mmCIF file of C-alpha atoms in Angstrom:
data_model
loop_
_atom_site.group_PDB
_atom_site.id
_atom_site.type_symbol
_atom_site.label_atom_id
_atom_site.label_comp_id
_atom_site.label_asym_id
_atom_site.label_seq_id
_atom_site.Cartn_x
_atom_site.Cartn_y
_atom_site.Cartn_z
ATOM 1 C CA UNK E 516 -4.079 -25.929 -11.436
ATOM 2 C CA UNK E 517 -6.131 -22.977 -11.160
ATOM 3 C CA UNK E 518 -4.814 -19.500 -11.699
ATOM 4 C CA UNK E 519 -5.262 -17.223 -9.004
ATOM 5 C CA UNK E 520 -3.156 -14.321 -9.828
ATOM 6 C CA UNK E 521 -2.760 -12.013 -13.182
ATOM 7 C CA UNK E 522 0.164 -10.017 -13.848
ATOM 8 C CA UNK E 523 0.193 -7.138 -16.308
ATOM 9 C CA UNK E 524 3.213 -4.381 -17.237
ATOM 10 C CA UNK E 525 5.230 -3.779 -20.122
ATOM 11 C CA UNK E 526 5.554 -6.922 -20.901
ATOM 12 C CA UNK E 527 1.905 -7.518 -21.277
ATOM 13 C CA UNK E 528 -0.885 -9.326 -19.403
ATOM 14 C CA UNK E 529 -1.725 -12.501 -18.731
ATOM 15 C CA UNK E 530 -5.512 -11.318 -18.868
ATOM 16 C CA UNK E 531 -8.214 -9.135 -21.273
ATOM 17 C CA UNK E 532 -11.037 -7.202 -20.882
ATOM 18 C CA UNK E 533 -13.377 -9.897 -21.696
ATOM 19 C CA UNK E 534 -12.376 -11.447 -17.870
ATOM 20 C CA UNK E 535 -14.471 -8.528 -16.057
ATOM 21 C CA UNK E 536 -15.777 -11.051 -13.772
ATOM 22 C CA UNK E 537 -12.848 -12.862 -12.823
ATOM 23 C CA UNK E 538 -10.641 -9.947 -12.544
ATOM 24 C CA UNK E 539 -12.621 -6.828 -11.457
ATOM 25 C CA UNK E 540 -13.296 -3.795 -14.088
ATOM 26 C CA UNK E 541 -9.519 -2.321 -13.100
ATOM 27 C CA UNK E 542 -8.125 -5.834 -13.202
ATOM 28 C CA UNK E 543 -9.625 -6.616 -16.762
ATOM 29 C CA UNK E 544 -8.509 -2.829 -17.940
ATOM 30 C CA UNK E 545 -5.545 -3.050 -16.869
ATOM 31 C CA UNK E 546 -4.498 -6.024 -18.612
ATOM 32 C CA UNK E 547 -6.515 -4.750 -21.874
ATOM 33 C CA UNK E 548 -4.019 -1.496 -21.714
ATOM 34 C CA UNK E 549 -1.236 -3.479 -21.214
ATOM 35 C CA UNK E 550 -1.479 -5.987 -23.710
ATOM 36 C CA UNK E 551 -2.057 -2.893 -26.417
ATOM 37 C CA UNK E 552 1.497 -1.507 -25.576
ATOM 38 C CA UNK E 553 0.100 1.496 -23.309
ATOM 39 C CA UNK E 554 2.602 2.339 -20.612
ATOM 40 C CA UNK E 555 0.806 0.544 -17.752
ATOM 41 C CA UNK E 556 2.976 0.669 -14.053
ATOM 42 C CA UNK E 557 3.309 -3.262 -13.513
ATOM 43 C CA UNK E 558 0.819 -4.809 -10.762
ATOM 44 C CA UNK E 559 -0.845 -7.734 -10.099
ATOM 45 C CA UNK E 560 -4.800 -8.754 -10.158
ATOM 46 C CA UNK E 561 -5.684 -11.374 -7.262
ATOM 47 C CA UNK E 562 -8.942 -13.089 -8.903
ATOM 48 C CA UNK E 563 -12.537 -12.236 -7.570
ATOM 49 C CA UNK E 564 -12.740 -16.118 -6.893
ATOM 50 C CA UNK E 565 -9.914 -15.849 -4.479
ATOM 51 C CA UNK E 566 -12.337 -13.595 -2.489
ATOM 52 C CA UNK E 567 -15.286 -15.513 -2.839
ATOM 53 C CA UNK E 568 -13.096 -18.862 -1.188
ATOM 54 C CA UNK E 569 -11.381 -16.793 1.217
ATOM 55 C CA UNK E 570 -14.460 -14.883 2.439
ATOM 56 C CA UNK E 571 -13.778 -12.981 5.810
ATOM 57 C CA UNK E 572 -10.371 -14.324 7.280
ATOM 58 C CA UNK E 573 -7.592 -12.805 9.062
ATOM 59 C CA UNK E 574 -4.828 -14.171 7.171
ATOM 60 C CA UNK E 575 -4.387 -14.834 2.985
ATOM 61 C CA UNK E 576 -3.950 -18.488 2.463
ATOM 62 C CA UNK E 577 -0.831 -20.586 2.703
ATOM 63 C CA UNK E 578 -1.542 -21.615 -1.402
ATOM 64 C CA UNK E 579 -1.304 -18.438 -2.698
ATOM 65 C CA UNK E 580 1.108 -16.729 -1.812
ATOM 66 C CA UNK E 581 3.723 -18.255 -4.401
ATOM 67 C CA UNK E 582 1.557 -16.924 -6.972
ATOM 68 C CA UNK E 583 2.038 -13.488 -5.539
ATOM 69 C CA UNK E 584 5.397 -13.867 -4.587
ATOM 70 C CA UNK E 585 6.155 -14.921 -8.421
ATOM 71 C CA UNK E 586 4.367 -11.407 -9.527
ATOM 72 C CA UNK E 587 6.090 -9.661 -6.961
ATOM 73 C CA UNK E 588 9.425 -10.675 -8.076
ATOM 74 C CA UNK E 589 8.232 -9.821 -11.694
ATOM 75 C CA UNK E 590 7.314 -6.337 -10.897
ATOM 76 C CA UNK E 591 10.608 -6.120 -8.500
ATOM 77 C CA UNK E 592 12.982 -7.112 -11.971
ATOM 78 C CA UNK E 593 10.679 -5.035 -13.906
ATOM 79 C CA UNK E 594 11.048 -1.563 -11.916
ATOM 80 C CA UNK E 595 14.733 -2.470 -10.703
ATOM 81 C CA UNK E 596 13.653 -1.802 -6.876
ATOM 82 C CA UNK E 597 12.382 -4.658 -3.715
ATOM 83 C CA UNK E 598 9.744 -4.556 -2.116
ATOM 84 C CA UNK E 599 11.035 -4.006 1.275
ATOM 85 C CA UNK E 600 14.514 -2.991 0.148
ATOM 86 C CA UNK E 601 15.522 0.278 1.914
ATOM 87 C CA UNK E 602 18.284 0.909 -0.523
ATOM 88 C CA UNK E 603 15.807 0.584 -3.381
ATOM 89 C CA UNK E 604 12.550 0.971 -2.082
ATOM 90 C CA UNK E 605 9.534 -0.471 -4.245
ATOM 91 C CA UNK E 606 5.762 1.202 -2.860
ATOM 92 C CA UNK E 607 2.537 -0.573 -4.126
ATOM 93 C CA UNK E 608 -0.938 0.184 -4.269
ATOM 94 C CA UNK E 609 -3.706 -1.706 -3.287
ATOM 95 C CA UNK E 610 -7.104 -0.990 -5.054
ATOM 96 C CA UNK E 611 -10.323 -2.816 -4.791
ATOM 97 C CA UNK E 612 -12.396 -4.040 -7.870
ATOM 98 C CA UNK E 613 -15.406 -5.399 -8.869
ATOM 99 C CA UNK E 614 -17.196 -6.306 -12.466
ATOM 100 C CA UNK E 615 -19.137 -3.414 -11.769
ATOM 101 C CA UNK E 616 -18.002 0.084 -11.529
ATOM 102 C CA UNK E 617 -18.641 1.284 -7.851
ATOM 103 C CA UNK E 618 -17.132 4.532 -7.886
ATOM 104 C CA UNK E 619 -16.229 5.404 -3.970
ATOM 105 C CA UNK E 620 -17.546 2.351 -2.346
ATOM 106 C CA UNK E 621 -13.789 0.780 -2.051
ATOM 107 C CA UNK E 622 -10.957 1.598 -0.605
ATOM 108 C CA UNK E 623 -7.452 2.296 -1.978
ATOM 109 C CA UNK E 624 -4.192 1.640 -0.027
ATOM 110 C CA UNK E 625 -1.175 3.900 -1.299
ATOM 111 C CA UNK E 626 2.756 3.823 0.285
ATOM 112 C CA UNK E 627 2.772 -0.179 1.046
ATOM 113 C CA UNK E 628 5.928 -1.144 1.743
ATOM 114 C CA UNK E 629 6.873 1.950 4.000
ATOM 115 C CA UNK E 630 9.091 0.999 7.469
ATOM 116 C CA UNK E 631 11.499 3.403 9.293
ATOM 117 C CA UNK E 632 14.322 1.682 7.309
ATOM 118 C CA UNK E 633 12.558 2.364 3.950
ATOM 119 C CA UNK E 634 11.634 5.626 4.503
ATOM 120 C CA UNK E 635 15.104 6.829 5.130
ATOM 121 C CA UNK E 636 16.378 4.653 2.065
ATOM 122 C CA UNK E 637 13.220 6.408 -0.146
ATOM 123 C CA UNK E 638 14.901 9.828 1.287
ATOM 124 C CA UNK E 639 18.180 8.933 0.319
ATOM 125 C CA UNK E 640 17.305 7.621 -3.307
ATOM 126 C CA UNK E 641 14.974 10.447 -3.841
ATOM 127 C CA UNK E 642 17.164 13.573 -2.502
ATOM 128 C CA UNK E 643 13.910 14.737 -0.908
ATOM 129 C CA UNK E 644 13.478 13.590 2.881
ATOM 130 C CA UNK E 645 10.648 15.976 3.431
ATOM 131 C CA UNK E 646 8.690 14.174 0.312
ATOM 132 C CA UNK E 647 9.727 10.520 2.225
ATOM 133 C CA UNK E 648 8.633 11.759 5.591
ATOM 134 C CA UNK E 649 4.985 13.037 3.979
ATOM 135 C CA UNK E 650 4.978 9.487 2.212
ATOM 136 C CA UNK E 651 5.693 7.860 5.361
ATOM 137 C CA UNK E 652 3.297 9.804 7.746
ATOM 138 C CA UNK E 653 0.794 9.751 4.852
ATOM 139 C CA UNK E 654 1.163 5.657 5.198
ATOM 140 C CA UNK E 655 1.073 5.593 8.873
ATOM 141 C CA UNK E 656 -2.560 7.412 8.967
ATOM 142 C CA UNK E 657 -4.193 5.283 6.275
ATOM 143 C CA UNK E 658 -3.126 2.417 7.494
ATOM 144 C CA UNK E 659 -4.194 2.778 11.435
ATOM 145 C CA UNK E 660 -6.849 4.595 10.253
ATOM 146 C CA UNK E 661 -8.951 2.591 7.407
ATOM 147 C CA UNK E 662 -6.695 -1.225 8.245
ATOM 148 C CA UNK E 663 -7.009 -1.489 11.691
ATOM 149 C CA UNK E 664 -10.033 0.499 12.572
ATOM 150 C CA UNK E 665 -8.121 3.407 14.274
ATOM 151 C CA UNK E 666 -9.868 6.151 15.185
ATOM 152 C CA UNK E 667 -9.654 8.791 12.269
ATOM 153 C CA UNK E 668 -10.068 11.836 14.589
ATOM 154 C CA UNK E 669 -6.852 10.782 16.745
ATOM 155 C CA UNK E 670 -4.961 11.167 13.541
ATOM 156 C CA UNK E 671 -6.606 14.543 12.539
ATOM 157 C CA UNK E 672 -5.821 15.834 16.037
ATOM 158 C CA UNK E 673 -2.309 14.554 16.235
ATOM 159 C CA UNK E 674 -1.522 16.813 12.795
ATOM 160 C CA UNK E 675 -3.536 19.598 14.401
ATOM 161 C CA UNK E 676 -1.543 19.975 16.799
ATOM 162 C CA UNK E 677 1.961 19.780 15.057
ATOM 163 C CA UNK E 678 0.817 22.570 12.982
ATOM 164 C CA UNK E 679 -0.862 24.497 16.125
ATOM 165 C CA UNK E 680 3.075 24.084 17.740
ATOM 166 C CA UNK E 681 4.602 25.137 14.188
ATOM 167 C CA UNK E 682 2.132 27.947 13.503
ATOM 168 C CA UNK E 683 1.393 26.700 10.002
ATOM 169 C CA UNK E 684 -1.801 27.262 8.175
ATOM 170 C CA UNK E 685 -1.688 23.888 6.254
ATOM 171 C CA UNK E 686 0.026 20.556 5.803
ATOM 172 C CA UNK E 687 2.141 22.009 3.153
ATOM 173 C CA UNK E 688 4.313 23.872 5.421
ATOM 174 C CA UNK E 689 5.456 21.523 7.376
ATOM 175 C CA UNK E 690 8.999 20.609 6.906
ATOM 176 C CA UNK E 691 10.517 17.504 7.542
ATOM 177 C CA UNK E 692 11.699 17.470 11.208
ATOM 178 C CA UNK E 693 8.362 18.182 12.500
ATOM 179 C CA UNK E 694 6.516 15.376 9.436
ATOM 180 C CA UNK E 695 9.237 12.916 11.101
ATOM 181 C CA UNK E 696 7.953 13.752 14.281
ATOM 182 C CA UNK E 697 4.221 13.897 13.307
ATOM 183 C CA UNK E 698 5.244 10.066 11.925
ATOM 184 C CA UNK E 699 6.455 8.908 15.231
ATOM 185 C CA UNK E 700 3.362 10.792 17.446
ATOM 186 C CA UNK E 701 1.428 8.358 14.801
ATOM 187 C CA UNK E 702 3.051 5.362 15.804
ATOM 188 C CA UNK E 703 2.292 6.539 19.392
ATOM 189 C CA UNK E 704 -1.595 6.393 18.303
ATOM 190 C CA UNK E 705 -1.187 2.863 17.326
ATOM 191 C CA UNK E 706 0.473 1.793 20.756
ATOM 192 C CA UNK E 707 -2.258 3.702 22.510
ATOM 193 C CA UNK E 708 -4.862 1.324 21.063
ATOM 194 C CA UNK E 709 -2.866 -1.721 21.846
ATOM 195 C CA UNK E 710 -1.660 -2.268 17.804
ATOM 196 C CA UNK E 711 1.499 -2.458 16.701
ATOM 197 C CA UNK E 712 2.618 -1.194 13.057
ATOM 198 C CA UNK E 713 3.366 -3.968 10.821
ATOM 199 C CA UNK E 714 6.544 -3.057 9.761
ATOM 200 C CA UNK E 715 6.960 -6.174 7.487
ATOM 201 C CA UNK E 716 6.012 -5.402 4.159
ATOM 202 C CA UNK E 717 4.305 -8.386 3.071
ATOM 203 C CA UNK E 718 1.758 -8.145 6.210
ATOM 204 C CA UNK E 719 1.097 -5.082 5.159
ATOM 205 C CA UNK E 720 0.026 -6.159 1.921
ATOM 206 C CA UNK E 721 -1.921 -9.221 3.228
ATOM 207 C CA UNK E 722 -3.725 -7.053 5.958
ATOM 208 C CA UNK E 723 -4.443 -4.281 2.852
ATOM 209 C CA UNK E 724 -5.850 -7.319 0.564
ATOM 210 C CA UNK E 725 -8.474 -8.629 3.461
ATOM 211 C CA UNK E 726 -9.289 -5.079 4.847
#
C-alpha cells in the first residue's frame, strides 16, 4: 500500500532529504533534521502525490485520513497534549511545500485547533488568558480571512475599532476583555457572510490542507 503520510520528531523520520519531490523542500528538511537528532517539533508531511490525486476538492479523502489520524496520535503521545483537548490543548501549523523553494507564494496556517472551549483550557494551562485570547482572535482572522475568502478589510476594521473604543495606539495594548471581545465581533464577521466557524478541529485542519 502506498504511503501517503511522513511523520518526523524526536523519534526520527520516516523520510530524507533525498525525497524533495515527494515531500516538499520543508517536508524533506524536516525529516533530514530529525533523523540527525536536531530538536525538530513533531509534524507530519502529507505527500505532493496526495495533491496531485486530490486536485481541487472540498473535502480530504475518506482513505487518508487513518494515515493522519495515526500521526496525529503520534505527535499527541509525543507532546503529552490532544488535539482538540481543552484541558491540554495541542495547536498545529499548517505550511505549504513544494520541491522548489517559493519563498512567499504559500500560505501558512498557525493556532489550528483553537475553539471557545480550547481557548479557555490554553488560558488555564498557560496562566496567561490575555496570550490565549490574542492566540484565539489571531486564529479567528486567518482563518475567515485567507480559508474562507473573508474579506480582510472587515477584520482590519473590526480591530480598528476596538482600539478606537479603548484609545490604544497598537494591538499590544489591548488587554484581554476587550481581545475576548474583539474574538467574538470576529465570529460576528463570519455570520455576516453566511459562514460558520468550524469549531471542530479536524475540519479545520482538512479545510487548512485544501485551502
Amino acid at each position: 500500500m502506498s504511503k501517503h503520510v511522513y511523520r518526523f520528531g524526536s523519534k526520527g523520520a520516516d523520510g530524507a532529504s533525498s525525497m524533495k519531490e515527494l515531500l516538499g523542500g520543508k517536508g524533506a528538511n524536516l525529516a533530514e533534521m530529525a533523523s540527525a537528532g536536531l530538536p525538530v517539533p513533531p509534524g507530519l508531511t502529507i505527500t505532493t502525490a496526495v495533491c496531485a490525486d486530490v486536485g481541487p476538492a472540498e473535502r480530504l479523502p475518506a482513505w487518508l485520513w487513518p494515515e493522519i489520524d495515526e500521526a496525529l496520535a503520534a505527535i499527541e503521545e509525543e507532546l503529552s497534549a490532544g488535539f482538540g483537548d481543552a484541558s491540554r490543548p495541542l495547536l498545529v501549523s499548517v505550511r505549504s511545500g513544494a520541491a522548489a523553494s517559493m519563498p512567499g507564494m504559500m500560505d501558512t496556517f498557525l493556532n489550528l485547533g483553537m475553539n471557545q472551549n480550547v481557548v479557555l483550557g490554553l488560558a488555564e494551562r498557560s496562566g496567561k488568558p490575555r496570550f490565549a485570547w490574542d492566540a484565539y482572535r489571531r486564529f479567528l482572522h486567518m482563518f475567515g480571512d485567507v480559508v474562507l475568502g473573508l474579506p480582510h478589510e472587515a477584520f482590519e476594521e473590526a480591530i480598528a475599532a476596538i482600539k478606537g473604543e479603548q484609545g490604544a495606539s497598537s494591538d499590544q495594548d489591548l488587554g484581554q476583555a476587550a481581545l475576548r471581545d474583539l474574538a467574538d465581533r470576529y465570529l460576528a464577521i463570519y455570520e455576516a457572510h453566511g459562514q460558520t466557524f468550524p469549531a471542530d478541529p479536524r475540519e479545520q485542519l482538512e479545510r487548512a490542507v485544501l485551502a
